Structures are given as structure tokens and as C-alpha cells.
PDB file of C-alpha atoms in Angstrom:
ATOM      1  CA  MET A  64      71.961  92.413  76.297  1.00  0.00           C
ATOM      2  CA  THR A  65      71.782  92.503  80.087  1.00  0.00           C
ATOM      3  CA  PHE A  66      71.423  89.606  82.413  1.00  0.00           C
ATOM      4  CA  ARG A  67      70.065  89.423  85.894  1.00  0.00           C
ATOM      5  CA  HIS A  68      72.996  87.340  87.129  1.00  0.00           C
ATOM      6  CA  SER A  69      76.412  85.915  86.225  1.00  0.00           C
ATOM      7  CA  ARG A  70      77.848  82.535  86.947  1.00  0.00           C
ATOM      8  CA  ILE A  71      81.412  80.963  87.045  1.00  0.00           C
ATOM      9  CA  VAL A  72      81.438  78.443  84.382  1.00  0.00           C
ATOM     10  CA  GLY A  73      85.087  77.549  84.103  1.00  0.00           C
ATOM     11  CA  THR A  74      88.195  77.746  86.341  1.00  0.00           C
ATOM     12  CA  GLY A  75      91.893  77.443  85.566  1.00  0.00           C
ATOM     13  CA  SER A  76      95.319  78.041  87.153  1.00  0.00           C
ATOM     14  CA  PHE A  77      98.927  78.052  86.277  1.00  0.00           C
ATOM     15  CA  LEU A  78     102.040  77.645  88.528  1.00  0.00           C
ATOM     16  CA  PRO A  79     105.665  78.407  87.341  1.00  0.00           C
ATOM     17  CA  PRO A  80     107.370  74.881  86.922  1.00  0.00           C
ATOM     18  CA  ARG A  81     110.027  75.544  89.628  1.00  0.00           C
ATOM     19  CA  ALA A  82     108.718  74.388  92.961  1.00  0.00           C
ATOM     20  CA  VAL A  83     110.920  75.534  95.978  1.00  0.00           C
ATOM     21  CA  ALA A  84     110.587  73.424  99.048  1.00  0.00           C
ATOM     22  CA  ASN A  85     111.273  75.033 102.437  1.00  0.00           C
ATOM     23  CA  ASP A  86     114.490  72.992 102.822  1.00  0.00           C
ATOM     24  CA  GLU A  87     115.802  74.453  99.437  1.00  0.00           C
ATOM     25  CA  LEU A  88     114.897  77.915 100.516  1.00  0.00           C
ATOM     26  CA  VAL A  89     116.621  77.513 103.873  1.00  0.00           C
ATOM     27  CA  ARG A  90     119.814  76.562 102.209  1.00  0.00           C
ATOM     28  CA  ASP A  91     119.591  79.450  99.755  1.00  0.00           C
ATOM     29  CA  LEU A  92     118.906  81.965 102.516  1.00  0.00           C
ATOM     30  CA  ALA A  93     121.678  80.492 104.801  1.00  0.00           C
ATOM     31  CA  ALA A  94     124.118  81.346 101.930  1.00  0.00           C
ATOM     32  CA  ARG A  95     122.988  84.853 102.248  1.00  0.00           C
ATOM     33  CA  GLY A  96     123.439  84.809 106.109  1.00  0.00           C
ATOM     34  CA  VAL A  97     119.685  84.602 106.756  1.00  0.00           C
ATOM     35  CA  GLU A  98     118.778  82.074 109.452  1.00  0.00           C
ATOM     36  CA  THR A  99     115.498  80.248 109.237  1.00  0.00           C
ATOM     37  CA  SER A 100     114.229  76.678 109.192  1.00  0.00           C
ATOM     38  CA  ASP A 101     111.560  74.464 107.696  1.00  0.00           C
ATOM     39  CA  GLN A 102     110.049  73.998 111.202  1.00  0.00           C
ATOM     40  CA  TRP A 103     109.986  77.791 111.716  1.00  0.00           C
ATOM     41  CA  ILE A 104     108.294  78.384 108.515  1.00  0.00           C
ATOM     42  CA  VAL A 105     105.661  75.657 108.637  1.00  0.00           C
ATOM     43  CA  GLU A 106     104.882  76.333 112.438  1.00  0.00           C
ATOM     44  CA  ARG A 107     104.083  79.947 111.725  1.00  0.00           C
ATOM     45  CA  THR A 108     102.632  79.827 108.249  1.00  0.00           C
ATOM     46  CA  GLY A 109     101.699  76.425 107.147  1.00  0.00           C
ATOM     47  CA  ILE A 110     103.881  76.928 104.099  1.00  0.00           C
ATOM     48  CA  ARG A 111     105.903  73.939 102.783  1.00  0.00           C
ATOM     49  CA  GLN A 112     106.778  75.150  99.297  1.00  0.00           C
ATOM     50  CA  ARG A 113     106.216  77.959  96.763  1.00  0.00           C
ATOM     51  CA  HIS A 114     106.582  78.172  92.998  1.00  0.00           C
ATOM     52  CA  LEU A 115     108.955  80.944  91.655  1.00  0.00           C
ATOM     53  CA  ALA A 116     108.967  82.260  88.188  1.00  0.00           C
ATOM     54  CA  GLU A 117     112.246  82.165  86.277  1.00  0.00           C
ATOM     55  CA  ARG A 118     113.806  85.402  85.341  1.00  0.00           C
ATOM     56  CA  GLY A 119     112.141  86.871  82.272  1.00  0.00           C
ATOM     57  CA  VAL A 120     108.755  85.280  82.987  1.00  0.00           C
ATOM     58  CA  GLY A 121     106.232  88.021  83.485  1.00  0.00           C
ATOM     59  CA  CYS A 122     102.726  88.216  85.197  1.00  0.00           C
ATOM     60  CA  SER A 123     101.025  88.253  81.905  1.00  0.00           C
ATOM     61  CA  GLN A 124     102.537  84.899  80.916  1.00  0.00           C
ATOM     62  CA  LEU A 125     101.164  83.180  83.952  1.00  0.00           C
ATOM     63  CA  ALA A 126      97.855  84.929  83.539  1.00  0.00           C
ATOM     64  CA  THR A 127      97.414  83.883  79.877  1.00  0.00           C
ATOM     65  CA  GLU A 128      98.042  80.280  80.725  1.00  0.00           C
ATOM     66  CA  ALA A 129      95.556  80.244  83.597  1.00  0.00           C
ATOM     67  CA  SER A 130      93.186  81.846  81.284  1.00  0.00           C
ATOM     68  CA  ARG A 131      93.546  79.165  78.540  1.00  0.00           C
ATOM     69  CA  ARG A 132      92.827  76.470  81.082  1.00  0.00           C
ATOM     70  CA  ALA A 133      89.727  78.279  82.475  1.00  0.00           C
ATOM     71  CA  LEU A 134      88.418  78.770  78.819  1.00  0.00           C
ATOM     72  CA  GLU A 135      89.007  75.109  78.144  1.00  0.00           C
ATOM     73  CA  ALA A 136      87.051  74.209  81.360  1.00  0.00           C
ATOM     74  CA  ALA A 137      84.220  76.432  80.278  1.00  0.00           C
ATOM     75  CA  GLY A 138      84.030  75.115  76.759  1.00  0.00           C
ATOM     76  CA  LEU A 139      84.658  78.503  75.286  1.00  0.00           C
ATOM     77  CA  GLN A 140      87.051  80.111  72.799  1.00  0.00           C
ATOM     78  CA  PRO A 141      89.008  83.239  73.416  1.00  0.00           C
ATOM     79  CA  ALA A 142      86.819  85.100  70.790  1.00  0.00           C
ATOM     80  CA  ASP A 143      83.987  84.489  73.076  1.00  0.00           C
ATOM     81  CA  ILE A 144      85.363  86.840  75.791  1.00  0.00           C
ATOM     82  CA  ASP A 145      84.430  90.558  75.713  1.00  0.00           C
ATOM     83  CA  LEU A 146      85.877  91.445  79.089  1.00  0.00           C
ATOM     84  CA  ILE A 147      89.364  90.804  80.715  1.00  0.00           C
ATOM     85  CA  ILE A 148      90.161  92.025  84.268  1.00  0.00           C
ATOM     86  CA  VAL A 149      93.454  91.225  85.826  1.00  0.00           C
ATOM     87  CA  ALA A 150      94.050  91.753  89.604  1.00  0.00           C
ATOM     88  CA  THR A 151      97.664  92.136  90.129  1.00  0.00           C
ATOM     89  CA  SER A 152     100.233  94.105  92.033  1.00  0.00           C
ATOM     90  CA  THR A 153     103.190  92.941  89.949  1.00  0.00           C
ATOM     91  CA  PRO A 154     102.179  93.856  86.312  1.00  0.00           C
ATOM     92  CA  ASP A 155     104.722  93.463  83.503  1.00  0.00           C
ATOM     93  CA  TYR A 156     104.981  97.161  82.859  1.00  0.00           C
ATOM     94  CA  VAL A 157     103.747 100.562  84.258  1.00  0.00           C
ATOM     95  CA  PHE A 158     101.495 100.455  81.230  1.00  0.00           C
ATOM     96  CA  PRO A 159      99.871  98.942  79.176  1.00  0.00           C
ATOM     97  CA  SER A 160      97.876  96.808  81.572  1.00  0.00           C
ATOM     98  CA  THR A 161      98.431  93.248  82.115  1.00  0.00           C
ATOM     99  CA  ALA A 162      95.064  92.582  81.011  1.00  0.00           C
ATOM    100  CA  CYS A 163      95.830  94.223  77.571  1.00  0.00           C
ATOM    101  CA  LEU A 164      98.914  91.941  77.194  1.00  0.00           C
ATOM    102  CA  VAL A 165      96.806  88.844  77.967  1.00  0.00           C
ATOM    103  CA  GLN A 166      94.160  89.953  75.401  1.00  0.00           C
ATOM    104  CA  LYS A 167      96.981  90.269  72.723  1.00  0.00           C
ATOM    105  CA  GLU A 168      98.183  86.733  73.546  1.00  0.00           C
ATOM    106  CA  LEU A 169      94.889  85.207  73.522  1.00  0.00           C
ATOM    107  CA  GLY A 170      93.975  87.127  70.259  1.00  0.00           C
ATOM    108  CA  THR A 171      90.705  88.678  71.516  1.00  0.00           C
ATOM    109  CA  PRO A 172      90.881  92.405  70.589  1.00  0.00           C
ATOM    110  CA  GLY A 173      87.949  94.727  71.037  1.00  0.00           C
ATOM    111  CA  GLY A 174      86.542  93.960  74.498  1.00  0.00           C
ATOM    112  CA  ALA A 175      87.574  95.887  77.533  1.00  0.00           C
ATOM    113  CA  ALA A 176      90.645  94.985  79.236  1.00  0.00           C
ATOM    114  CA  PHE A 177      92.156  96.622  82.445  1.00  0.00           C
ATOM    115  CA  ASP A 178      93.939  95.727  85.718  1.00  0.00           C
ATOM    116  CA  VAL A 179      92.635  96.041  89.121  1.00  0.00           C
ATOM    117  CA  GLN A 180      95.170  96.836  91.979  1.00  0.00           C
ATOM    118  CA  ALA A 181      93.910  95.855  95.542  1.00  0.00           C
ATOM    119  CA  VAL A 182      96.714  93.467  96.434  1.00  0.00           C
ATOM    120  CA  CYS A 183      95.541  90.262  98.085  1.00  0.00           C
ATOM    121  CA  SER A 184      91.918  91.459  97.832  1.00  0.00           C
ATOM    122  CA  GLY A 185      92.350  91.964  94.198  1.00  0.00           C
ATOM    123  CA  PHE A 186      90.436  88.885  92.957  1.00  0.00           C
ATOM    124  CA  THR A 187      87.377  89.626  95.038  1.00  0.00           C
ATOM    125  CA  TYR A 188      87.374  93.324  93.650  1.00  0.00           C
ATOM    126  CA  ALA A 189      87.757  92.026  90.194  1.00  0.00           C
ATOM    127  CA  LEU A 190      85.062  89.399  90.427  1.00  0.00           C
ATOM    128  CA  ALA A 191      82.580  91.877  91.914  1.00  0.00           C
ATOM    129  CA  LEU A 192      83.449  94.430  89.152  1.00  0.00           C
ATOM    130  CA  ALA A 193      83.119  91.839  86.353  1.00  0.00           C
ATOM    131  CA  ASP A 194      79.702  90.652  87.869  1.00  0.00           C
ATOM    132  CA  SER A 195      78.439  94.292  87.895  1.00  0.00           C
ATOM    133  CA  MET A 196      79.577  94.879  84.411  1.00  0.00           C
ATOM    134  CA  ILE A 197      77.763  91.772  83.023  1.00  0.00           C
ATOM    135  CA  ARG A 198      74.640  92.713  85.005  1.00  0.00           C
ATOM    136  CA  THR A 199      74.536  96.201  83.417  1.00  0.00           C
ATOM    137  CA  GLY A 200      75.089  94.978  79.964  1.00  0.00           C
ATOM    138  CA  LEU A 201      78.663  96.191  79.382  1.00  0.00           C
ATOM    139  CA  ALA A 202      80.007  92.643  79.006  1.00  0.00           C
ATOM    140  CA  SER A 203      78.518  89.118  78.555  1.00  0.00           C
ATOM    141  CA  ARG A 204      81.531  86.909  79.074  1.00  0.00           C
ATOM    142  CA  ALA A 205      84.477  87.789  81.305  1.00  0.00           C
ATOM    143  CA  LEU A 206      87.830  86.406  82.123  1.00  0.00           C
ATOM    144  CA  VAL A 207      88.680  87.476  85.745  1.00  0.00           C
ATOM    145  CA  ILE A 208      92.260  86.701  86.723  1.00  0.00           C
ATOM    146  CA  GLY A 209      94.449  86.882  89.647  1.00  0.00           C
ATOM    147  CA  ALA A 210      98.143  86.727  88.813  1.00  0.00           C
ATOM    148  CA  GLU A 211     101.379  87.594  90.499  1.00  0.00           C
ATOM    149  CA  VAL A 212     105.208  87.471  90.495  1.00  0.00           C
ATOM    150  CA  PHE A 213     105.926  88.565  94.091  1.00  0.00           C
ATOM    151  CA  SER A 214     109.280  87.147  93.996  1.00  0.00           C
ATOM    152  CA  ARG A 215     110.319  90.226  92.176  1.00  0.00           C
ATOM    153  CA  ILE A 216     109.541  92.593  94.832  1.00  0.00           C
ATOM    154  CA  LEU A 217     110.687  90.428  97.922  1.00  0.00           C
ATOM    155  CA  ASP A 218     113.838  91.417 100.037  1.00  0.00           C
ATOM    156  CA  TRP A 219     115.557  88.001 100.119  1.00  0.00           C
ATOM    157  CA  ASN A 220     117.384  89.183 103.225  1.00  0.00           C
ATOM    158  CA  ASP A 221     114.187  89.673 105.225  1.00  0.00           C
ATOM    159  CA  ARG A 222     113.154  86.570 106.887  1.00  0.00           C
ATOM    160  CA  GLY A 223     109.866  87.839 107.806  1.00  0.00           C
ATOM    161  CA  THR A 224     108.643  88.340 104.469  1.00  0.00           C
ATOM    162  CA  CYS A 225     110.708  86.484 101.792  1.00  0.00           C
ATOM    163  CA  VAL A 226     109.551  82.931 103.118  1.00  0.00           C
ATOM    164  CA  LEU A 227     105.807  83.871 102.642  1.00  0.00           C
ATOM    165  CA  PHE A 228     105.191  84.488  98.989  1.00  0.00           C
ATOM    166  CA  GLY A 229     105.165  82.694  95.705  1.00  0.00           C
ATOM    167  CA  ASP A 230     104.139  83.328  92.163  1.00  0.00           C
ATOM    168  CA  GLY A 231     101.234  81.995  90.165  1.00  0.00           C
ATOM    169  CA  ALA A 232      97.865  82.697  88.503  1.00  0.00           C
ATOM    170  CA  GLY A 233      94.387  81.549  88.689  1.00  0.00           C
ATOM    171  CA  ALA A 234      91.417  82.535  86.456  1.00  0.00           C
ATOM    172  CA  VAL A 235      87.650  82.074  86.064  1.00  0.00           C
ATOM    173  CA  VAL A 236      85.291  82.551  83.268  1.00  0.00           C
ATOM    174  CA  LEU A 237      82.190  84.507  84.400  1.00  0.00           C
ATOM    175  CA  ARG A 238      79.162  84.382  82.018  1.00  0.00           C
ATOM    176  CA  GLY A 239      75.851  86.235  82.102  1.00  0.00           C
ATOM    177  CA  ASP A 240      72.963  83.914  83.023  1.00  0.00           C
ATOM    178  CA  GLU A 241      69.312  84.047  84.306  1.00  0.00           C
ATOM    179  CA  ARG A 242      70.260  81.598  87.133  1.00  0.00           C
ATOM    180  CA  PRO A 243      71.884  83.100  90.396  1.00  0.00           C
ATOM    181  CA  GLY A 244      75.708  82.590  90.394  1.00  0.00           C
ATOM    182  CA  VAL A 245      77.423  85.480  92.164  1.00  0.00           C
ATOM    183  CA  LEU A 246      75.056  85.841  95.062  1.00  0.00           C
ATOM    184  CA  ALA A 247      76.633  88.851  96.863  1.00  0.00           C
ATOM    185  CA  ALA A 248      79.769  90.791  97.128  1.00  0.00           C
ATOM    186  CA  ARG A 249      81.139  93.381  99.516  1.00  0.00           C
ATOM    187  CA  LEU A 250      84.210  95.425  99.263  1.00  0.00           C
ATOM    188  CA  HIS A 251      86.032  97.764 101.698  1.00  0.00           C
ATOM    189  CA  ALA A 252      89.360  99.665 102.127  1.00  0.00           C
ATOM    190  CA  ASP A 253      90.860 101.869 104.929  1.00  0.00           C
ATOM    191  CA  GLY A 254      93.895 103.818 103.697  1.00  0.00           C
ATOM    192  CA  ARG A 255      94.886 104.769 107.313  1.00  0.00           C
ATOM    193  CA  HIS A 256      96.448 101.361 107.571  1.00  0.00           C
ATOM    194  CA  GLU A 257      98.608 101.669 104.432  1.00  0.00           C
ATOM    195  CA  SER A 258     101.799 101.565 106.240  1.00  0.00           C
ATOM    196  CA  ILE A 259     101.444  97.997 107.609  1.00  0.00           C
ATOM    197  CA  LEU A 260     101.729  96.223 104.369  1.00  0.00           C
ATOM    198  CA  ARG A 261     103.157  97.928 101.270  1.00  0.00           C
ATOM    199  CA  THR A 262     105.822  98.149  98.621  1.00  0.00           C
ATOM    200  CA  ALA A 263     106.523 101.938  98.808  1.00  0.00           C
ATOM    201  CA  GLY A 264     108.773 102.348  95.735  1.00  0.00           C
ATOM    202  CA  ASN A 265     108.340 103.875  92.324  1.00  0.00           C
ATOM    203  CA  VAL A 266     110.103 104.868  89.128  1.00  0.00           C
ATOM    204  CA  CYS A 267     110.951 108.443  88.787  1.00  0.00           C
ATOM    205  CA  GLY A 268     113.230 109.905  86.165  1.00  0.00           C
ATOM    206  CA  GLY A 269     114.466 106.526  85.179  1.00  0.00           C
ATOM    207  CA  THR A 270     115.438 105.431  88.674  1.00  0.00           C
ATOM    208  CA  VAL A 271     113.873 103.694  91.596  1.00  0.00           C
ATOM    209  CA  THR A 272     112.864 105.954  94.474  1.00  0.00           C
ATOM    210  CA  GLY A 273     111.556 104.973  97.831  1.00  0.00           C
ATOM    211  CA  HIS A 274     111.682 101.405  99.115  1.00  0.00           C
ATOM    212  CA  PRO A 275     111.322  98.775  96.161  1.00  0.00           C
ATOM    213  CA  TYR A 276     110.615  95.803  98.439  1.00  0.00           C
ATOM    214  CA  LEU A 277     107.702  94.612 100.249  1.00  0.00           C
ATOM    215  CA  THR A 278     107.436  95.489 103.916  1.00  0.00           C
ATOM    216  CA  MET A 279     104.959  94.124 106.400  1.00  0.00           C
ATOM    217  CA  ASP A 280     104.103  94.488 110.148  1.00  0.00           C
ATOM    218  CA  GLY A 281     103.056  90.912 110.672  1.00  0.00           C
ATOM    219  CA  PRO A 282     101.226  91.160 114.143  1.00  0.00           C
ATOM    220  CA  ALA A 283      99.193  94.207 112.862  1.00  0.00           C
ATOM    221  CA  VAL A 284      98.215  92.644 109.732  1.00  0.00           C
ATOM    222  CA  PHE A 285      97.087  89.513 111.627  1.00  0.00           C
ATOM    223  CA  LYS A 286      95.032  91.347 114.129  1.00  0.00           C
ATOM    224  CA  LEU A 287      93.244  93.370 111.423  1.00  0.00           C
ATOM    225  CA  ALA A 288      92.867  90.575 108.898  1.00  0.00           C
ATOM    226  CA  VAL A 289      90.955  88.426 111.263  1.00  0.00           C
ATOM    227  CA  SER A 290      88.588  91.149 112.320  1.00  0.00           C
ATOM    228  CA  VAL A 291      87.618  92.422 108.832  1.00  0.00           C
ATOM    229  CA  LEU A 292      87.527  88.885 107.360  1.00  0.00           C
ATOM    230  CA  ASP A 293      84.832  88.126 109.864  1.00  0.00           C
ATOM    231  CA  SER A 294      82.889  91.227 109.347  1.00  0.00           C
ATOM    232  CA  VAL A 295      82.766  91.118 105.506  1.00  0.00           C
ATOM    233  CA  ALA A 296      81.834  87.611 105.480  1.00  0.00           C
ATOM    234  CA  ARG A 297      78.746  88.305 107.541  1.00  0.00           C
ATOM    235  CA  GLU A 298      77.982  91.310 105.300  1.00  0.00           C
ATOM    236  CA  ALA A 299      78.000  89.140 102.114  1.00  0.00           C
ATOM    237  CA  LEU A 300      76.066  86.367 103.767  1.00  0.00           C
ATOM    238  CA  ASP A 301      73.442  88.914 105.049  1.00  0.00           C
ATOM    239  CA  ALA A 302      73.191  90.374 101.663  1.00  0.00           C
ATOM    240  CA  ALA A 303      72.323  86.952 100.006  1.00  0.00           C
ATOM    241  CA  GLY A 304      70.046  86.009 102.771  1.00  0.00           C
ATOM    242  CA  LEU A 305      72.031  83.214 103.923  1.00  0.00           C
ATOM    243  CA  SER A 306      73.924  82.046 106.993  1.00  0.00           C
ATOM    244  CA  THR A 307      77.175  80.326 107.769  1.00  0.00           C
ATOM    245  CA  THR A 308      75.411  76.972 107.758  1.00  0.00           C
ATOM    246  CA  ASP A 309      74.581  77.464 104.103  1.00  0.00           C
ATOM    247  CA  VAL A 310      78.261  77.761 103.140  1.00  0.00           C
ATOM    248  CA  ASP A 311      79.558  74.523 101.583  1.00  0.00           C
ATOM    249  CA  TRP A 312      83.102  75.809 101.272  1.00  0.00           C
ATOM    250  CA  PHE A 313      85.054  78.602 102.491  1.00  0.00           C
ATOM    251  CA  ILE A 314      88.116  79.971 100.398  1.00  0.00           C
ATOM    252  CA  PRO A 315      89.844  82.749 102.314  1.00  0.00           C
ATOM    253  CA  HIS A 316      93.051  84.399 100.843  1.00  0.00           C
ATOM    254  CA  GLN A 317      95.954  81.994 101.305  1.00  0.00           C
ATOM    255  CA  ALA A 318      98.271  84.129 103.304  1.00  0.00           C
ATOM    256  CA  ASN A 319      98.926  82.201 106.530  1.00  0.00           C
ATOM    257  CA  VAL A 320      97.118  79.061 107.803  1.00  0.00           C
ATOM    258  CA  ARG A 321      96.875  80.596 111.322  1.00  0.00           C
ATOM    259  CA  ILE A 322      94.985  83.746 109.863  1.00  0.00           C
ATOM    260  CA  MET A 323      92.664  81.323 107.908  1.00  0.00           C
ATOM    261  CA  GLN A 324      91.821  79.213 110.841  1.00  0.00           C
ATOM    262  CA  ALA A 325      91.342  82.151 113.130  1.00  0.00           C
ATOM    263  CA  ALA A 326      88.908  83.622 110.545  1.00  0.00           C
ATOM    264  CA  ALA A 327      87.036  80.501 109.932  1.00  0.00           C
ATOM    265  CA  LYS A 328      86.541  79.950 113.798  1.00  0.00           C
ATOM    266  CA  LYS A 329      85.401  83.531 114.266  1.00  0.00           C
ATOM    267  CA  ILE A 330      82.946  83.440 111.420  1.00  0.00           C
ATOM    268  CA  GLY A 331      81.700  79.961 112.678  1.00  0.00           C
ATOM    269  CA  ILE A 332      82.904  77.877 109.660  1.00  0.00           C
ATOM    270  CA  PRO A 333      84.211  74.355 110.432  1.00  0.00           C
ATOM    271  CA  LEU A 334      87.794  73.888 109.421  1.00  0.00           C
ATOM    272  CA  ASP A 335      86.844  70.798 107.329  1.00  0.00           C
ATOM    273  CA  LYS A 336      85.077  73.281 105.010  1.00  0.00           C
ATOM    274  CA  VAL A 337      88.160  75.569 104.439  1.00  0.00           C
ATOM    275  CA  VAL A 338      90.007  75.035 101.293  1.00  0.00           C
ATOM    276  CA  VAL A 339      93.772  75.322 102.005  1.00  0.00           C
ATOM    277  CA  THR A 340      96.454  75.422  99.514  1.00  0.00           C
ATOM    278  CA  VAL A 341      98.916  77.853 101.163  1.00  0.00           C
ATOM    279  CA  ASP A 342     101.055  74.890 102.019  1.00  0.00           C
ATOM    280  CA  ARG A 343     101.706  74.120  98.375  1.00  0.00           C
ATOM    281  CA  HIS A 344     101.481  77.679  96.834  1.00  0.00           C
ATOM    282  CA  ALA A 345     102.525  80.010  99.666  1.00  0.00           C
ATOM    283  CA  ASN A 346     101.012  83.532  99.499  1.00  0.00           C
ATOM    284  CA  THR A 347     100.274  84.301  95.902  1.00  0.00           C
ATOM    285  CA  SER A 348      98.430  87.505  96.809  1.00  0.00           C
ATOM    286  CA  ALA A 349      95.685  88.178  94.220  1.00  0.00           C
ATOM    287  CA  ALA A 350      96.273  84.722  92.553  1.00  0.00           C
ATOM    288  CA  SER A 351      95.559  82.804  95.904  1.00  0.00           C
ATOM    289  CA  ILE A 352      91.883  82.704  95.833  1.00  0.00           C
ATOM    290  CA  PRO A 353      91.332  81.617  92.195  1.00  0.00           C
ATOM    291  CA  LEU A 354      94.309  79.099  92.544  1.00  0.00           C
ATOM    292  CA  ALA A 355      92.651  77.437  95.558  1.00  0.00           C
ATOM    293  CA  LEU A 356      89.180  77.509  93.878  1.00  0.00           C
ATOM    294  CA  ASP A 357      90.565  75.737  90.818  1.00  0.00           C
ATOM    295  CA  THR A 358      92.312  73.113  92.902  1.00  0.00           C
ATOM    296  CA  ALA A 359      89.027  72.285  94.776  1.00  0.00           C
ATOM    297  CA  VAL A 360      86.987  72.311  91.638  1.00  0.00           C
ATOM    298  CA  ARG A 361      89.396  69.905  89.815  1.00  0.00           C
ATOM    299  CA  ASP A 362      89.749  67.523  92.778  1.00  0.00           C
ATOM    300  CA  GLY A 363      85.983  67.285  92.991  1.00  0.00           C
ATOM    301  CA  ARG A 364      85.459  68.941  96.446  1.00  0.00           C
ATOM    302  CA  ILE A 365      83.628  71.795  94.937  1.00  0.00           C
ATOM    303  CA  ARG A 366      80.639  70.798  92.812  1.00  0.00           C
ATOM    304  CA  ALA A 367      77.730  72.369  90.910  1.00  0.00           C
ATOM    305  CA  GLY A 368      75.093  73.916  93.148  1.00  0.00           C
ATOM    306  CA  GLN A 369      77.293  74.446  96.133  1.00  0.00           C
ATOM    307  CA  ASN A 370      77.710  77.789  97.853  1.00  0.00           C
ATOM    308  CA  VAL A 371      81.351  78.997  98.076  1.00  0.00           C
ATOM    309  CA  LEU A 372      82.415  82.097 100.186  1.00  0.00           C
ATOM    310  CA  MET A 373      85.607  83.708  98.924  1.00  0.00           C
ATOM    311  CA  GLU A 374      87.306  86.610 100.766  1.00  0.00           C
ATOM    312  CA  GLY A 375      90.510  88.502 100.788  1.00  0.00           C
ATOM    313  CA  VAL A 376      92.325  90.886 102.691  1.00  0.00           C
ATOM    314  CA  GLY A 377      95.613  92.874 101.746  1.00  0.00           C
ATOM    315  CA  GLY A 378      97.708  96.055 101.559  1.00  0.00           C
ATOM    316  CA  GLY A 379      95.852  99.174 101.154  1.00  0.00           C
ATOM    317  CA  PHE A 380      94.312  98.251 103.638  1.00  0.00           C
ATOM    318  CA  THR A 381      91.546  96.447 101.482  1.00  0.00           C
ATOM    319  CA  TRP A 382      89.345  93.619 102.137  1.00  0.00           C
ATOM    320  CA  GLY A 383      86.304  92.008 100.231  1.00  0.00           C
ATOM    321  CA  ALA A 384      84.049  88.851 100.092  1.00  0.00           C
ATOM    322  CA  VAL A 385      82.063  87.370  97.332  1.00  0.00           C
ATOM    323  CA  LEU A 386      79.573  84.573  97.626  1.00  0.00           C
ATOM    324  CA  VAL A 387      78.945  82.320  94.674  1.00  0.00           C
ATOM    325  CA  ARG A 388      76.686  79.435  93.770  1.00  0.00           C
ATOM    326  CA  MET A 389      78.702  77.110  91.528  1.00  0.00           C
TER     327      MET A 389
END
């Protein structure tokens, strides 16, 4: 069966139990000879704490827990799902996909399951893809998940990156519907900028080759992020025949509060319409948008019928926006 539209009918999220406040992180880094402070982190990023997964806890476990909560919110059972897409840059294995591991844990064999790798833009890519698959009849009910354990690829001696990231997962249930839900999506990439944000290592012959940790050119990322977030937001709004005044809530990728504020200002969205969770979660890459979405749904800010603009930007360089009506 094909549907004209798809709608988000449930959201969920999961964070590892261990919350690490800036003060604790600062003490741990000092023991390594890395100097930083709570004030330095907050002023430059807005981050006050992050959640870190314990050793042995994989991306699929976080994704599964977030999925269960999204299914509960949607009033559906795992057997109702015929598509699972996981956006992640930190999968459990080279293969099989994290999505297949989630499918195994949920007990929902048979439907399509695969991962999407677009780093911090991953959730927008995955959501747009699931919407397209539902509209063309390849699926009817999908789990779209963003999940990361970025703590595994951080160089804890690099002050410029290790204070920025955290672990977590967020998920939505997307269902085919005759009413408009996903109103528009626009996706882009420019591989010429791959060097400004990357983890350029791999496994070859049983050993790690290249650089196994995340590296980032912060100023270059900031400049490019603000520019492309503005342009892709306008593309999505134009495609839906809406303007910035029609946006009830803006959920940008939760990377850095200064990037988020600059993007909102450039687009023309008031700051009181911006959902901010980076202070509690830090940058969880592909998980950050669905984590923020679930937070705002559950605390009552985001309600049925409201227009929510979600957009991400990340390594690749990738960027994308999805405009939804809840």
C-alpha cells in the first residue's frame, strides 16, 4: 500500500546513565595534563554536561532503548514495524549494520534494516529516506533512529574536541498517512570539505591505519555550518510553501549553542523558538536532533499540529533539513 504522506506518531530517547558534568571532566582531563575549565567550555559551547556510555555498551543498545520508548509513545508493537533506519557514525561493527542488531533485539525480522552514515546530518538523511520509502510503498511504519557512542572515537588529550561530544540515542516512529506530516526535506553534501571534520582511520589487515580519532577545524566548521543551515532551511520552507513565521519550533543539530543561535538569527527565527538541549547532552551527532525533539515533545512544548523545522550539518561535509507537521 502506498501513502501520500508520512507522519511522526511517536518519539523516544535514551541516554547512558552516567552523566559527566564539566567540573568532573575538567578534573579527569587535568590528570592527563589537559587544561580547561567549566567557564571555558560553557562560554564557547553552552555545554554543561554530557552522558558517556560504559565500556562494553554499544550503539545498538542505546538505539534499541530509544526505539522501545518511541514505540510505546506511538502505541505500537515492534511487530508493527517494517523498516528500521539507524543514522550513526559509531556502529557496533563494520557489519552487520546497527539497524540489523536493533531489529534482532526488538524481534522484528523481515522488514528492511540498514544504517545511514552522514555524521551529524544523519537523522535528517534517514528521516527523508524513510519518508520516501513510505510514500513509494516500500514500507508503512518505520523506526528512524539516531544513535552514537562518540566517546569511543575521541582523543581525550585534545581539548578542542573531547569536551564537545557525548553519547545517546533518539528515535521516531514514522507511519504512512493521508494527512501531511513530513512536509519537505532537502539534503546536500560537498566532499571538498571532508578534511575539516573527520575520523580518518580504518581497519586493514587486523590493525588500525590512519588516524583513529575525531579531528576538527573549529573555525572552518562554524563558518560553513551557519551558511549552509540558512540556505537549506529556506529551501525546505520554500518547498513546503511556508515562511519562517510559520515555524513553531526550530531544532538544529545540537553542536554548539553559538552556531545554533547564529543560524536562527540568520534564518530569522526568534531564539525563544529554538529547542536547546546541548547544555545537557553535548554534541551527540546523529542522535542530537531526535533527542531534542523527544525532550520538547515530552515536556509539552511541541504539540500536535505545530510545524517543526529540523536541520543538521556534519562531516562529509553534509547538511540537510526536514520540515514536519506534528
